[in-house]
Every structure is written in structure tokens, then in C-alpha cells.
Coordinates of C-alpha atoms and ligand atoms in Angstrom, one line a residue:
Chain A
X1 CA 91.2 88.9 139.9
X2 CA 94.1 86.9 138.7
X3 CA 97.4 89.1 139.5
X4 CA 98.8 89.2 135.6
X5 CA 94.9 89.2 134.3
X6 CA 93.6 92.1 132.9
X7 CA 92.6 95.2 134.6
X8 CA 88.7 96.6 134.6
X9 CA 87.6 97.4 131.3
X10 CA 85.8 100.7 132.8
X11 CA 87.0 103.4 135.2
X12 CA 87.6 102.5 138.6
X13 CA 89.4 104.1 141.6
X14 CA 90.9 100.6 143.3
X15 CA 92.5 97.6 141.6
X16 CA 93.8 94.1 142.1
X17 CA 97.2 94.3 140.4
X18 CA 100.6 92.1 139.7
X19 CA 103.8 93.3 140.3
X20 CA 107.1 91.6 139.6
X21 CA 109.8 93.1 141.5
X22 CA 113.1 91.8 141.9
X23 CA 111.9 87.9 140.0
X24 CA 109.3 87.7 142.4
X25 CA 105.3 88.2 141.8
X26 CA 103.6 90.4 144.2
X27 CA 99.6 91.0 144.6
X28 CA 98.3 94.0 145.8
X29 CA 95.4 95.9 146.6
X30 CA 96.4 99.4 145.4
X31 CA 94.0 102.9 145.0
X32 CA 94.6 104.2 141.6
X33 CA 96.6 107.3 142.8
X34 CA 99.6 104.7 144.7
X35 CA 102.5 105.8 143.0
X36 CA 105.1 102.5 142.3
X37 CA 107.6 104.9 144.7
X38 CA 104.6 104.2 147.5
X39 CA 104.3 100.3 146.5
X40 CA 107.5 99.5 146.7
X41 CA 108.4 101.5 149.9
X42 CA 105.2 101.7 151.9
X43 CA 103.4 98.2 150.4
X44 CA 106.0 95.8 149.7
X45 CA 108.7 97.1 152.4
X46 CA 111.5 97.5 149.8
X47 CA 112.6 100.8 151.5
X48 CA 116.2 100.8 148.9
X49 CA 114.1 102.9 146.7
X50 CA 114.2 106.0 148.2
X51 CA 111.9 109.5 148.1
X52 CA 113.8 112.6 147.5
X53 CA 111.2 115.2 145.8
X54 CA 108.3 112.8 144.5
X55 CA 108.2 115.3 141.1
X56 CA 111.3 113.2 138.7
X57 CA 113.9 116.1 139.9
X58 CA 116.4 114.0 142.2
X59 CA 116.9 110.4 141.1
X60 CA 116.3 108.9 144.5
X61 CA 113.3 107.1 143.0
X62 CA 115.2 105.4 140.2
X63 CA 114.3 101.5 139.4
X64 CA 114.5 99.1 136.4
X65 CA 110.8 98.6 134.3
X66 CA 112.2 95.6 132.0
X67 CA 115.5 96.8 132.5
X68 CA 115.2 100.4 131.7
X69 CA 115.3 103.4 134.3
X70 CA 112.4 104.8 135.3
X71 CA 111.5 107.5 138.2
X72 CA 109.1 105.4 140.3
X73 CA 108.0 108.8 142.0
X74 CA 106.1 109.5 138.1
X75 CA 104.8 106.1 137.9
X76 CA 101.3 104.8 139.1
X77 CA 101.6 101.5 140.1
X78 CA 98.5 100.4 138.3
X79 CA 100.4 101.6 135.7
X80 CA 103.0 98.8 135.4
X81 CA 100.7 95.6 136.1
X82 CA 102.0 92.7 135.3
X83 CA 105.2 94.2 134.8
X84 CA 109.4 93.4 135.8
X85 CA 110.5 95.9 138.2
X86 CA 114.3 96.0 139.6
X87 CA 114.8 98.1 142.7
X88 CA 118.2 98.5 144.6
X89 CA 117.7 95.0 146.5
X90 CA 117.2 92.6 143.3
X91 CA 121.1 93.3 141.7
X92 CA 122.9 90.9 144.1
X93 CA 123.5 87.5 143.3
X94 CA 123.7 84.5 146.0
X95 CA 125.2 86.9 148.7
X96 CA 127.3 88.4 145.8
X97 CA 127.5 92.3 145.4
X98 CA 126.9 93.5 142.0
X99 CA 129.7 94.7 140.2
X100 CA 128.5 98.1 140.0
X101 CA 127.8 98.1 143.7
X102 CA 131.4 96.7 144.6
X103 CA 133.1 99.7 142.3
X104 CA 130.6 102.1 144.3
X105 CA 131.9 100.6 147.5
X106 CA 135.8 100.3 146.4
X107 CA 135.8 104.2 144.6
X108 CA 133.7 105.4 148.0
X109 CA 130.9 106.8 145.9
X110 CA 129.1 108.2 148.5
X111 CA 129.1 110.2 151.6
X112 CA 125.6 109.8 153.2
X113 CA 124.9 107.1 150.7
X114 CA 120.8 108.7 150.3
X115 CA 120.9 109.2 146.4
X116 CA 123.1 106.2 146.3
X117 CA 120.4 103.1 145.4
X118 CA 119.0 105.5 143.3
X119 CA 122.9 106.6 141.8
X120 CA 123.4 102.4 141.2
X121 CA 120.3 101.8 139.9
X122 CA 120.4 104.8 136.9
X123 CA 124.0 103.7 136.0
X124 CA 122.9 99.7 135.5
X125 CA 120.3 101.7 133.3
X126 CA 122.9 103.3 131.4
X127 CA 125.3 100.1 130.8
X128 CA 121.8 98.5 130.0
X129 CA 121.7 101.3 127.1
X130 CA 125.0 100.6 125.3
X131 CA 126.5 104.0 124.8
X132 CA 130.0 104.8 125.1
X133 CA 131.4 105.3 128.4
X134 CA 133.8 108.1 128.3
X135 CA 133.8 110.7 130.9
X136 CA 131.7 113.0 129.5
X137 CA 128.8 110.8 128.3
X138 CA 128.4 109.2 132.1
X139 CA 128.2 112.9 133.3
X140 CA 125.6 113.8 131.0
X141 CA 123.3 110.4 131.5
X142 CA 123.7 110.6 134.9
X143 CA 122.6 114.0 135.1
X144 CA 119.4 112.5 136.1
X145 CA 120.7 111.6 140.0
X146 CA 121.4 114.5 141.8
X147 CA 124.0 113.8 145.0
X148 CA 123.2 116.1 147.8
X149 CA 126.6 115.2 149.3
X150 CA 128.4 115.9 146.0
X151 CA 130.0 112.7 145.3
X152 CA 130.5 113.4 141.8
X153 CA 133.6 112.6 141.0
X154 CA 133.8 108.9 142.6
X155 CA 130.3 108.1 140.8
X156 CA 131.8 109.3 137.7
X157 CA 135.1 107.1 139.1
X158 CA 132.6 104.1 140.0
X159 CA 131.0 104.1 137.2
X160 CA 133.4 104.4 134.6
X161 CA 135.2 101.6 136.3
X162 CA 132.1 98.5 136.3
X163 CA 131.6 99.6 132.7
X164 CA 135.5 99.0 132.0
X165 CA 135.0 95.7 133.6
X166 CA 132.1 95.1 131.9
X167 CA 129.3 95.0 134.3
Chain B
X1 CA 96.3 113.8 145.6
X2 CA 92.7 114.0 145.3
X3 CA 90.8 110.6 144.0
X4 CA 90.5 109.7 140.6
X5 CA 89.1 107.0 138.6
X6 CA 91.5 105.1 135.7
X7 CA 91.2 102.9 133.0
X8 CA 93.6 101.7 130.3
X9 CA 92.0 102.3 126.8
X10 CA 92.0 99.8 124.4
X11 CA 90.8 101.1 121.2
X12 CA 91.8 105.1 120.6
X13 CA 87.8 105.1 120.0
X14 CA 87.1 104.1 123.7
X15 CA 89.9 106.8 124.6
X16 CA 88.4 109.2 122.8
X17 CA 84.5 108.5 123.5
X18 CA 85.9 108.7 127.5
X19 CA 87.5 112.1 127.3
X20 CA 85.0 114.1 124.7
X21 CA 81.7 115.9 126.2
X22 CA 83.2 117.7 128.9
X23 CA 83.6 114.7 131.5
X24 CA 87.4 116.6 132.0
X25 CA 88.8 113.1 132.1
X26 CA 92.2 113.3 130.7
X27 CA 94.6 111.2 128.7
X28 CA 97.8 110.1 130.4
X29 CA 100.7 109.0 128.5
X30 CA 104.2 108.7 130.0
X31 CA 102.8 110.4 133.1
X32 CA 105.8 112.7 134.2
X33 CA 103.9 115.8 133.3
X34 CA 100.7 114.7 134.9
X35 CA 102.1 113.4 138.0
X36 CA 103.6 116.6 139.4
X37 CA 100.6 118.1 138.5
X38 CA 98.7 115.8 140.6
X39 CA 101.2 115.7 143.1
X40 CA 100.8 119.3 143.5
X41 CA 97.2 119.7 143.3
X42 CA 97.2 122.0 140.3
X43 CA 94.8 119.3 138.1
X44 CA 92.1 117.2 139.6
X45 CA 90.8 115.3 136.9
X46 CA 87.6 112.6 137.8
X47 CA 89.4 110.6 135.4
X48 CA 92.6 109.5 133.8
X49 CA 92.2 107.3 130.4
X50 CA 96.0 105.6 129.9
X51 CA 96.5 105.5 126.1
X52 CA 99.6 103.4 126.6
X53 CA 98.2 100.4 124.6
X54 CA 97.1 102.8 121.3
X55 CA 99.2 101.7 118.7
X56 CA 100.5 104.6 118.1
X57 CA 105.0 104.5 119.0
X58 CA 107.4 103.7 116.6
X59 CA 109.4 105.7 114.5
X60 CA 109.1 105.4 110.4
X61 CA 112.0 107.0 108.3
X62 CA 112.7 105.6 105.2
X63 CA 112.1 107.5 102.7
X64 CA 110.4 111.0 102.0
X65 CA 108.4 112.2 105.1
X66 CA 109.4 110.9 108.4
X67 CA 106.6 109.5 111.0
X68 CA 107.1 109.5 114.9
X69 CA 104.2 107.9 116.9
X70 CA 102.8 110.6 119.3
X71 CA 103.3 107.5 122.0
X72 CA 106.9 106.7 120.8
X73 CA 109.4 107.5 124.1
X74 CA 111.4 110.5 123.9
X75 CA 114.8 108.2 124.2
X76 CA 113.5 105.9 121.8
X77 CA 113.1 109.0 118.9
X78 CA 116.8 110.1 120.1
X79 CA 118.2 106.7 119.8
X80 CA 116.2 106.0 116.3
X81 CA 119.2 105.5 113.4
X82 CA 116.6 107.0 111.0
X83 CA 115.9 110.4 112.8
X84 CA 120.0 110.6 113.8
X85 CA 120.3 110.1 110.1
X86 CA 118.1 112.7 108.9
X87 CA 117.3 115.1 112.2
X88 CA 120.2 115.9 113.8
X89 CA 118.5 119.0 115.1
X90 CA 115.4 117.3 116.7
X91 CA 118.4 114.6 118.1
X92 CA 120.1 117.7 119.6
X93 CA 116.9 118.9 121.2
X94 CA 115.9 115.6 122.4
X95 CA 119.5 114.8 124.0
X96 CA 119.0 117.8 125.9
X97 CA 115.2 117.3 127.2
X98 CA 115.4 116.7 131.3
X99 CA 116.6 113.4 132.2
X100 CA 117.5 109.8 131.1
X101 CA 114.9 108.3 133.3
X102 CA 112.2 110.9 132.3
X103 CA 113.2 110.8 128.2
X104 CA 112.7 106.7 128.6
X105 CA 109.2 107.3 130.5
X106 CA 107.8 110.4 128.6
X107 CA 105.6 110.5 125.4
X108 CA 105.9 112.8 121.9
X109 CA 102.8 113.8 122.2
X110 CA 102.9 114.8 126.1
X111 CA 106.0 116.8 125.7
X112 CA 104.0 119.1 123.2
X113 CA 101.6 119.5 125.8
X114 CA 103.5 119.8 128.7
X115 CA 102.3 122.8 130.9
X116 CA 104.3 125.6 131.8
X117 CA 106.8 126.2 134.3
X118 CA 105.7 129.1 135.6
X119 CA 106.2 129.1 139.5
X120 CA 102.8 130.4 140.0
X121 CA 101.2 128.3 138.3
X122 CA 103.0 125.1 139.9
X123 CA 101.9 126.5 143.2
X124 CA 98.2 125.9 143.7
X125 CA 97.9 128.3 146.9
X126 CA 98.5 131.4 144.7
X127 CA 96.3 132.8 141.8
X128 CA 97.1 132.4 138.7
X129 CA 95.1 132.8 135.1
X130 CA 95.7 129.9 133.5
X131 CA 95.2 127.6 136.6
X132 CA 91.8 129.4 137.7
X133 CA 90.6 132.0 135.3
X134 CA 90.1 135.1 136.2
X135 CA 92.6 135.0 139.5
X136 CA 95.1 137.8 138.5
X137 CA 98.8 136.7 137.6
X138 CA 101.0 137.6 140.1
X139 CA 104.0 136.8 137.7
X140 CA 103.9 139.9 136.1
X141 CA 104.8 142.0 138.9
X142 CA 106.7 139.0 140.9
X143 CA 109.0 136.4 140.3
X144 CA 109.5 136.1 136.5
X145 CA 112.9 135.5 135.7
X146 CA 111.8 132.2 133.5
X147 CA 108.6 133.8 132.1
X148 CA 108.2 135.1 128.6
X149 CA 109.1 137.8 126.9
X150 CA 107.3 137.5 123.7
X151 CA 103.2 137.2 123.5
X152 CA 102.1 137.7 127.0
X153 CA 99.9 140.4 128.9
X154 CA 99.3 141.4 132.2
X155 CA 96.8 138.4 132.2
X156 CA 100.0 136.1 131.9
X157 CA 103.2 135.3 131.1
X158 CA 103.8 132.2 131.1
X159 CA 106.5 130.9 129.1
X160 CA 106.3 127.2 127.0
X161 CA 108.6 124.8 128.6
X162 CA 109.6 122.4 126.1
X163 CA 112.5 122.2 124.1
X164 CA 111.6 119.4 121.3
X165 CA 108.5 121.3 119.8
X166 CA 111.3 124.2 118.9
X167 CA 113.3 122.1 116.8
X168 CA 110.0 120.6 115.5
X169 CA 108.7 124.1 114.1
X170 CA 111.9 124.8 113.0
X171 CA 111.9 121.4 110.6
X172 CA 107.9 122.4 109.8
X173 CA 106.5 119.4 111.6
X174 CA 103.4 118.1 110.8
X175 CA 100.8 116.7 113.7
X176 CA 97.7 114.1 113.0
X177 CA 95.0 114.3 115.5
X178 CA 92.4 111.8 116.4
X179 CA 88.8 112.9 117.2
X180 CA 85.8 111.0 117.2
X181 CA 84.7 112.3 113.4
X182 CA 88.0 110.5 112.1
X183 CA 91.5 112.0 111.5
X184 CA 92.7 115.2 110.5
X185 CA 96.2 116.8 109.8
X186 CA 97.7 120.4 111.0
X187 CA 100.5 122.0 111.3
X188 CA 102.5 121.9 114.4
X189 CA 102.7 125.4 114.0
X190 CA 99.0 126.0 114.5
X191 CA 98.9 124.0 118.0
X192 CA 99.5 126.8 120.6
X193 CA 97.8 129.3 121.1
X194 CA 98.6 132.9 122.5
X195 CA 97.2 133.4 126.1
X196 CA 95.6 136.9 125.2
X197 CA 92.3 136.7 127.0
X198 CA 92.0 132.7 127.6
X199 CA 95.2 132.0 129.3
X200 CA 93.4 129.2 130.4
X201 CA 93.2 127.4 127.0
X202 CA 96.5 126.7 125.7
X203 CA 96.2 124.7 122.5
X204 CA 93.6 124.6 119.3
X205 CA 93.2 121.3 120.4
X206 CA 89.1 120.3 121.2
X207 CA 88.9 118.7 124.4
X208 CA 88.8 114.8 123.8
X209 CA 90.8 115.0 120.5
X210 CA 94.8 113.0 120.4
X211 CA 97.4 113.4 118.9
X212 CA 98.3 110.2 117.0
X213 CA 101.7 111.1 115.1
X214 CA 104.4 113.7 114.5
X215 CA 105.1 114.2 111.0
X216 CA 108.3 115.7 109.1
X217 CA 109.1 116.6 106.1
X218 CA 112.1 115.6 104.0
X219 CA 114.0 119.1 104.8
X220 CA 117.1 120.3 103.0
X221 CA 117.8 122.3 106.0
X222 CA 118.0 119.5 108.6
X223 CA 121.9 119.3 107.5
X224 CA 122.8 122.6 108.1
X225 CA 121.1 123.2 111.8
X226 CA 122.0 123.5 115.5
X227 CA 120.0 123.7 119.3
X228 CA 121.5 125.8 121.3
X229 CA 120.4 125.4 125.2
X230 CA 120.8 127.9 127.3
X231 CA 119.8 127.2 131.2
X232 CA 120.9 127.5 134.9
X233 CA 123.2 124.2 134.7
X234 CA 124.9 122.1 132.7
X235 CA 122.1 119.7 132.2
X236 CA 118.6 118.1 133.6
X237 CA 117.3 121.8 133.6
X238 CA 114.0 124.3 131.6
X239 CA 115.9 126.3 129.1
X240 CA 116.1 130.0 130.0
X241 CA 116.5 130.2 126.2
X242 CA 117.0 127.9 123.7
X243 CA 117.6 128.5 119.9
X244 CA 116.7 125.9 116.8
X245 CA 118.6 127.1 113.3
X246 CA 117.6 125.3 110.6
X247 CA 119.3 126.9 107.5
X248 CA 119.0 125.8 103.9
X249 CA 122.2 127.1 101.6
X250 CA 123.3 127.3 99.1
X251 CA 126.6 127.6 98.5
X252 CA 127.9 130.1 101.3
X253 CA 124.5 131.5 100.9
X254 CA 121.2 130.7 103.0
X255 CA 118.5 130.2 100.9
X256 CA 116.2 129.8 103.8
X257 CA 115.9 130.0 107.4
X258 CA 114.3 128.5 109.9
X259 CA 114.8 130.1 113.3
X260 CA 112.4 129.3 116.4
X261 CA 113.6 130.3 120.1
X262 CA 112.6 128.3 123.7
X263 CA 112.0 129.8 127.2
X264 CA 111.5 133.3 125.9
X265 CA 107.4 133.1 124.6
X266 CA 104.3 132.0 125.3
X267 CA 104.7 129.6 122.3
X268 CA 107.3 128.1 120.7
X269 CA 108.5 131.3 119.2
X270 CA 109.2 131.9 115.8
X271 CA 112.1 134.5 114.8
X272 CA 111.0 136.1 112.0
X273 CA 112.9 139.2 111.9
X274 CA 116.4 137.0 112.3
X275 CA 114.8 134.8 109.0
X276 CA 114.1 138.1 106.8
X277 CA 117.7 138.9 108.1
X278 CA 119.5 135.9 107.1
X279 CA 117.5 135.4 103.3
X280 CA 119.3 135.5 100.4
X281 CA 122.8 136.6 102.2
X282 CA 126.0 135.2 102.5
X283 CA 126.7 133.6 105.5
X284 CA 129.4 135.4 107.8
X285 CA 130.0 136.5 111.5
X286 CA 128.9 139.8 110.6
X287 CA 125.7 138.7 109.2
X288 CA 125.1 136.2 112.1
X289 CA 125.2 139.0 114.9
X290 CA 123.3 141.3 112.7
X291 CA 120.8 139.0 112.6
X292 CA 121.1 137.6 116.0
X293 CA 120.4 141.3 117.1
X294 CA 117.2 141.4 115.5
X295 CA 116.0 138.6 117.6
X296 CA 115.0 140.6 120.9
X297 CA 112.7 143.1 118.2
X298 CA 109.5 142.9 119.7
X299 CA 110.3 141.6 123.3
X300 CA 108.1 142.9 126.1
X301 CA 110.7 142.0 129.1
X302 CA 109.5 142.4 132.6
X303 CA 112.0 143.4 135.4
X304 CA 113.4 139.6 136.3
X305 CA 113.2 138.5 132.9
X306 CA 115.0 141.3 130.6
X307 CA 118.7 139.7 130.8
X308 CA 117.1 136.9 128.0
X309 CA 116.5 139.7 125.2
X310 CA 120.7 139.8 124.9
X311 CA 120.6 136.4 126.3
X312 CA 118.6 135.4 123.2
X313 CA 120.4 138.1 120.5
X314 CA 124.0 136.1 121.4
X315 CA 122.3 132.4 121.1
X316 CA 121.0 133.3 117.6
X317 CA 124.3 134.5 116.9
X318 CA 126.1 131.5 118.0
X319 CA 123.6 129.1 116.8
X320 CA 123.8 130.7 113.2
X321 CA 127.4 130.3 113.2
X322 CA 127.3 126.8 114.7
X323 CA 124.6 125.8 112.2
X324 CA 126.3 127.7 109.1
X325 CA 130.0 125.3 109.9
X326 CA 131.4 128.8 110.5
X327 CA 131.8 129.4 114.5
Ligands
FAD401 C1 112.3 116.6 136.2 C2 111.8 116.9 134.9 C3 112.6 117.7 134.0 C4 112.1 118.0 132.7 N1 112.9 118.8 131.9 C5 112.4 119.1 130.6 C6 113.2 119.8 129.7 O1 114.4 120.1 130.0 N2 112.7 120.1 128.5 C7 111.5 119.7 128.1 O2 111.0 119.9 127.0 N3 110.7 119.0 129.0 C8 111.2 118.7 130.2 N4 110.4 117.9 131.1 C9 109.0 117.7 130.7 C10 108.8 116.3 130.1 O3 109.5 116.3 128.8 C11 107.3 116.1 129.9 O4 106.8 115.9 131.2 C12 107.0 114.9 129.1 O5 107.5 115.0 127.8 C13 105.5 114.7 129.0 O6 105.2 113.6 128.3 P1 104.3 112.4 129.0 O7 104.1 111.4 128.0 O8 104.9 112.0 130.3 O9 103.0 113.2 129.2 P2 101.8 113.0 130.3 O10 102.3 113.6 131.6 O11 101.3 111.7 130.3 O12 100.7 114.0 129.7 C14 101.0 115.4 129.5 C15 99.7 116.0 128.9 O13 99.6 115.6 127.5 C16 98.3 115.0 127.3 N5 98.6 113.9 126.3 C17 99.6 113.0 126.4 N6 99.7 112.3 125.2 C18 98.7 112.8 124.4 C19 98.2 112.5 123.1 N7 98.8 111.5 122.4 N8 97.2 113.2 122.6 C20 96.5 114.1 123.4 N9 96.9 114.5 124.6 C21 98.0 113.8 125.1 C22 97.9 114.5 128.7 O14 96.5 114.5 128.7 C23 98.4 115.6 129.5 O15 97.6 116.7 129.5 C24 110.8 117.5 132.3 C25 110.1 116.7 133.2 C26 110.6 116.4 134.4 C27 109.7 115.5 135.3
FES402 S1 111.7 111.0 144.3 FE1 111.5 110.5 142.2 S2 112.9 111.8 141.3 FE2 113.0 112.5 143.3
FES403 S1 125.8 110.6 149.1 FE1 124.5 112.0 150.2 S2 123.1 112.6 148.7 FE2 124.6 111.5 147.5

């Protein structure tokens, strides 16, 4: 099967799909229950995308579908064939941090830095939605990434910060 | 996770001739509901039919009754000028429904059926009613500090999770459902169903049949309303309670009221002693916690679960006030 062709037109338990992750096209064998979390970590080595509870409650999970977040933990990958994924290692450019991971690095956003792709990746999300960016409004649409470490305050600081500069 | 077969439908007729005659296939939406139950092995469907390419999203509001596609993404209803317009109240509830990354995955039509929260049903090692019929439910002597205090029995207790199908009763929403003889229209209102000795079946739906659109009437009362979320943080959590006040005035007066409370039934639940309360009066403090008292009449509280009866009193009392433009 052609990776961006269609998928069987009856039920079936194990697919040929298409994945686009990070600008690149991937083909993989996958059983219907792989969840994207388990493509991306365990199929296609892109370990950034971390597991924290595999039931949408942490974060850790969070990547771009076409640019908006998603929990990959919730997501069957069959369910996004043929489909642009973004995970933690597609923001850099040429070597080039992106800006939102620079002001997570300069505002030390982090302690252990395990909720962290998953903190970067959720607050490219928000920019990507175009709401305001005062204090409050990044603490309640970022309610979705929990931080076991309790880095709160810099994320809040980090983020606030790439969307002043316009990331 | 135990195996399953899946196939994206792409007619709703292939959807629904899949899922109809007891194969217990089931639909799958945005997912988020259905993967922690798979996750957890408390369903184990043969099948899952993705109704993802139904044309059924998008969000009409023009004029007279609004329309939200039952596949339309929670974020994409809260971010809809039309429904901010006109539905501040289902805006409110939406805003407040789990997280950013879940409200741009999940589905209108799978929030109204999202199962319940209750811890013994989310653990499949333990009995439970609804999960295996007939099992006992250990909820009503155990842990039941987020079960519900209105409609249930010792055969279970489980409270309905979801916030957005409280503001939708309280607006009188509208559903269209989709079986194989055609269309038909209910009221949302006439979805659940109490658990009395079927905990097991949880909406009038018949097996096989979707819902297609949410549908809301032009509603004087959608000016004049408030949710009010009560829960264990700030935000990205189940409501303990929740409140949604729809009031229609006039003048200082309410005309009408719509008053329907989260976290605290087995259903969406209505308030109908607070409505009787509020008819016809002027609006004022007094009134509000009059009427906010009459919201725990009824209630059947168990020993984890009785601080929501004046949990739910003071949440009527603050969203009437809130709602009224007097607090
Ligand atoms: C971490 C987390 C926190 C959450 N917090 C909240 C919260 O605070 N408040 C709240 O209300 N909810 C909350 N939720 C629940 C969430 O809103 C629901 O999981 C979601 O709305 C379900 O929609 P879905 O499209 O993903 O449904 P799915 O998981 O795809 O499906 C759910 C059910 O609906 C059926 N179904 C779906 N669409 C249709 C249709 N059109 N016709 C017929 N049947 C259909 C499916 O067969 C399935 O039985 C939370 C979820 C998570 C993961
Ligand atoms: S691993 Fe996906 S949200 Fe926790
Ligand atoms: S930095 Fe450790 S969990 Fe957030």
C-alpha cells in the first residue's frame, strides 16, 4: 500500500500507514491499537515525546497534528495517516534553538526537564492559537502540562517572554 | 489493550450498518474518552468504526436556531464568534472542560457520552454495575466523594462527568440522531437515563444509532446566565459541582429559569425546586440564597459525598447572583 493511500475499506487489525513527523514521511507497519505516543517513541525513536500517564492527564505526550496540540497518548496512530505531526525534535532550525526553547533555557524552566518537551510543545500550541498572552490566560491554557518539579513560575516567565518576542 | 479491528467510515450509512445488530462495535470520535477506557481494560470492543470523515463539524449561527456538528471539536465550538455571540454560557462551560490539548482532540457528540468517573468503574479489577451487571457497587459503601447525590441506588451511584451537557439543558438543547431508518430529533433532555435497575445502559440511545448535531434554540436567557465550576483545582479537573443559570428577566424580575447542576447526579441534573423558587420574583440576594437552599431538596448523600448538598446550595446562590448582574 502506498504510505498517503487510503486505508482498508473494511475492518482490519494491522495497517500500512503514512506518517509525517517533523517534514519527513515515515512508513510503518502498525497494529491498530499502537497509540501515536508508541510510534513516535518505540517505532520511529523520537524518544522527546515523553510518557507520563498514557490517559491525557499530564502533558508529557503533547505534539503538533497540523500545528495544533494534541495528547499523543489518546491518539491511535492509524488514526492520523497521512498526517503532519510536530514532536519536540522538529522546532529547531539549522542547528538554531527555537525561540520558545531558548526562553525555556534562559528563564530555567525546568528542574528535571521530564514534562518539559511536552511544556514547549503545548505553549507553541497556544502562540499557534492567537489568544492574548497575559498572565492569567497562559496559566489557564497551560493547565494542560502538569510539572512534577513545579516549575511554574519560569514556564509562565518562559512563555510569556517568546510570545513578547513574537515566537 | 486487547485486539481490535478498525475502519474509517465513509458514509454515516456504512457507520451505522457496522455498529447496529449487536456486533458491539463502537464509534470513535476524538478518542480521549475511548482510549482510557481501552487503556484500562474497562471496554473491549471487536471493533472501532472512526466517524471522523462524516460530515458532520462545523458550527452554524446565524440566525434563529443555532447548529453544532456532533463532530465539531470542543475548542473549535468555544472559539466560534457565533456561539461567543449568542452562548456565553455554553462558552463558559466549554472554557472550563479538561484541557487545551483534549478540547482540540475531543468531539460534541463524545463529551455527551462520556462515561463516568466513578473510581470503580475506571478500575476493571473491582465490581461494579455498570461495568459488569449484576457485580454489586462497592461505591456506595466505599470511596464516593465524586459520586452522586441525586438519582442513584445502592445499585449505583455513579455521577455524570461532563460539564458542557449542563449548560446545554440549561439552554434546552436540541440533539439529531442518525439510525439506519433515517433521522430523528429529541430533546437533549431525554438522552440519559437514570441507572435504577440497568445501570448498565446509560442513554435512550439504540445501539448503532449517532448523534449527528447539537441543536439550540434562539434563548432570551442566554444573556443573563453563568457556569459556575466547582472542583479540587484551579483548572484541568471533573467538577465536584458545577452550576448552569440561565435566567430570562424581565426587568429586575426573572421571568424564567433555567437551573441544571454537574457532579452531583446520575444525569445532568435539573433544579427544579431552585426554578419554582426563582419564578416570577424579583431578583435579590435574599432571593438567590433562598433559592440556592432549595437546591440540596431531594439529595440522597452518602458518607464521602454529603459536603456537595451545601457545596451545591452556595453555587446556586453565587451563580444566581453572578447570572442576575447582582453578585
Ligand atoms: C484528562 C482529561 C480531562 C477531562 N476533563 C473533563 C472535564 O473537566 N469536563 C468534561 O466534561 N469532560 C472532561 N473530559 C472528558 C472529555 O471531554 C471527553 O473524553 C470527550 O469530550 C469525549 O469526546 P471524544 O470525541 O473524544 O469521544 P470518544 O472517546 O471518541 O467517544 C466517546 C463515546 O461516545 C461515542 N460517540 C462519539 N461520537 C459519537 C456520535 N457522534 N454519535 C454516537 N456516539 C458517539 C463513542 O462510541 C464512545 O462511546 C476529560 C478528558 C480527559 C482525557
Ligand atoms: S502521557 Fe499523554 S497526557 Fe500523560
Ligand atoms: S521539570 Fe520535572 S516535571 Fe517539570
Amino acid at each position: 500500500m502506498d504510505s498517503q493511500g487510503p486505508l482498508p475499506s473494511t475492518p482490519a487489525s494491522r495497517f500500512d500507514i503514512g506518517l509525517i513527523v517533523n517534514g519527513t514521511s515515515h512508513r510503518l507497519a502498525v497494529d491498530a491499537r499502537t497509540t501515536l505516543l508508541d510510534a513516535l517513541r518505540d517505532r520511529l525513536h523520537l524518544t522527546g515525546t515523553k510518557r507520563g500517564c498514557d490517559l491525557g492527564q499530564c502533558g508529557a505526550c503533547t505534539v503538533l497534528l497540523e500545528g495544533r496540540r494534541i495528547n499523543a497518548c489518546l491518539t491511535l496512530a492509524v488514526m492520523v495517516h497521512g498526517r503532519a505531526i510536530t514532536t519536540i525534535e522538529g522546532i529547531a532550525t539549522d542547528g538554531e534553538l527555537h525561540p520558545m526553547q531558548t526562553a525555556f533555557v534562559q528563564h530555567d524552566a525546568f528542574q528535571c526537564g521530564y514534562c518539559t518537551p511536552g511544556q514547549i510543545m503545548s505553549a507553541i500550541g497556544l502562540l499557534n492559537e492567537s489568544r492574548t498572552t497575559d498572565e492569567a490566560t497562559i496559566r489557564e491554557h497551560m493547565s494542560g502540562n502538569i510539572c512534577r518539579c513545579g516549575a511554574y513560575t519560569n514556564i509562565v516567565a518562559a512563555v510569556r517572554d517568546a510570545a513578547a518576542r513574537g515566537s | 489493550m486487547l485486539a481490535f479491528s478498525y475502519v474509517v467510515a465513509p458514509h454515516a450509512e456504512t457507520a451505522l450498518s457496522l455498529v447496529c445488530g449487536g456486533s458491539n462495535a463502537t464509534f470513535i470520535a476524538g478518542g480521549t474518552d475511548i482510549l482510557q477506557l481501552l487503556q484500562e481494560g474497562v471496554i473491549a470492543p471487536p471493533s472501532l468504526i472512526d466517524i471522523n470523515a462524516l460530515p458532520f463539524s462545523g458550527v452554524q449561527t446565524e440566525q434563529g436556531e443555532a447548529r453544532i456538528g456532533a463532530l465539531t471539536r470542543l475548542s473549535d465550538v468555544a472559539d466560534d464568534p457565533g456561539i461567543r455571540q449568542r452562548f456565553p454560557l455554553l462558552v463558559q462551560a466549554l472554557q472550563e472542560t479538561a484541557s487545551p490539548q483534549v478540547r482540540n482532540m475531543a468531539t460534541v457528540g463524545g463529551n455527551l457520552l462520556q462515561r463516568t468517573r466513578c473510581l470503580y468503574f475506571r478500575d476493571a479489577t473491582v465490581p461494579c454495575n455498570k461495568r459488569q451487571p449484576g457485580s454489586g457497587c462497592p461505591a456506595w459503601d466505599g470511596l464516593n466523594r465524586i459520586n452522586a447525590i441525586f438519582g442513584g441506588s445502592d445499585r449505583c451511584i455513579a455521577a455524570n462527568p461532563g460539564d458542557m451537557a449542563v449548560a446545554l439543558l440549561a439552554l434546552d438543547a436540541d440533539l439529531l440522531v442518525q439510525n439506519v431508518e433515517g433521522e430523528r430529533r429529541m430533546r437533549l433532555a431525554d438522552l440519559y437515563r437514570m441507572p435504577d435497575e440497568n445501570p448498565q445502559h446509560e442513554t435512550t440511545l439504540a445501539s448503532g444509532e449517532l448523534i449527528t448535531a447539537v441543536l439550540l434554540p434562539s434563548n432570551e436567557a442566554a444573556g443573563h446566565s453563568y457556569y459556575l465550576k466547582v472542583r479540587d483545582r484551579a483548572s484541568f479537573e471533573w467538577a465536584l459541582v458545577s452550576v448552569a443559570a440561565a435566567l430570562e428577566m424581565d426587568g429586575t424580575r426573572v421571568h424564567r429559569a433555567r437551573i441544571v447542576a454537574g457532579g452531583v447526579g446520575t444525569k445532568p441534573w435539573r433544579l427544579m425546586r431552585v426554578e419554582e423558587a426563582l419564578q416570577g420574583r424579583p431578583l435579590t440576594p435574599d432571593l438567590a440564597r433562598q433559592a440556592g437552599n432549595r437546591a440540596g431538596d431531594g439529595a440522597a448523600p452518602r458518607a464521602g459525598n454529603a459536603f456537595k448538598v451545601p457545596m451545591l446550595q452556595r453555587a446556586v446562590e453565587r451563580a444566581l447572583l453572578t447570572a442576575g448582574g447582582i453578585a
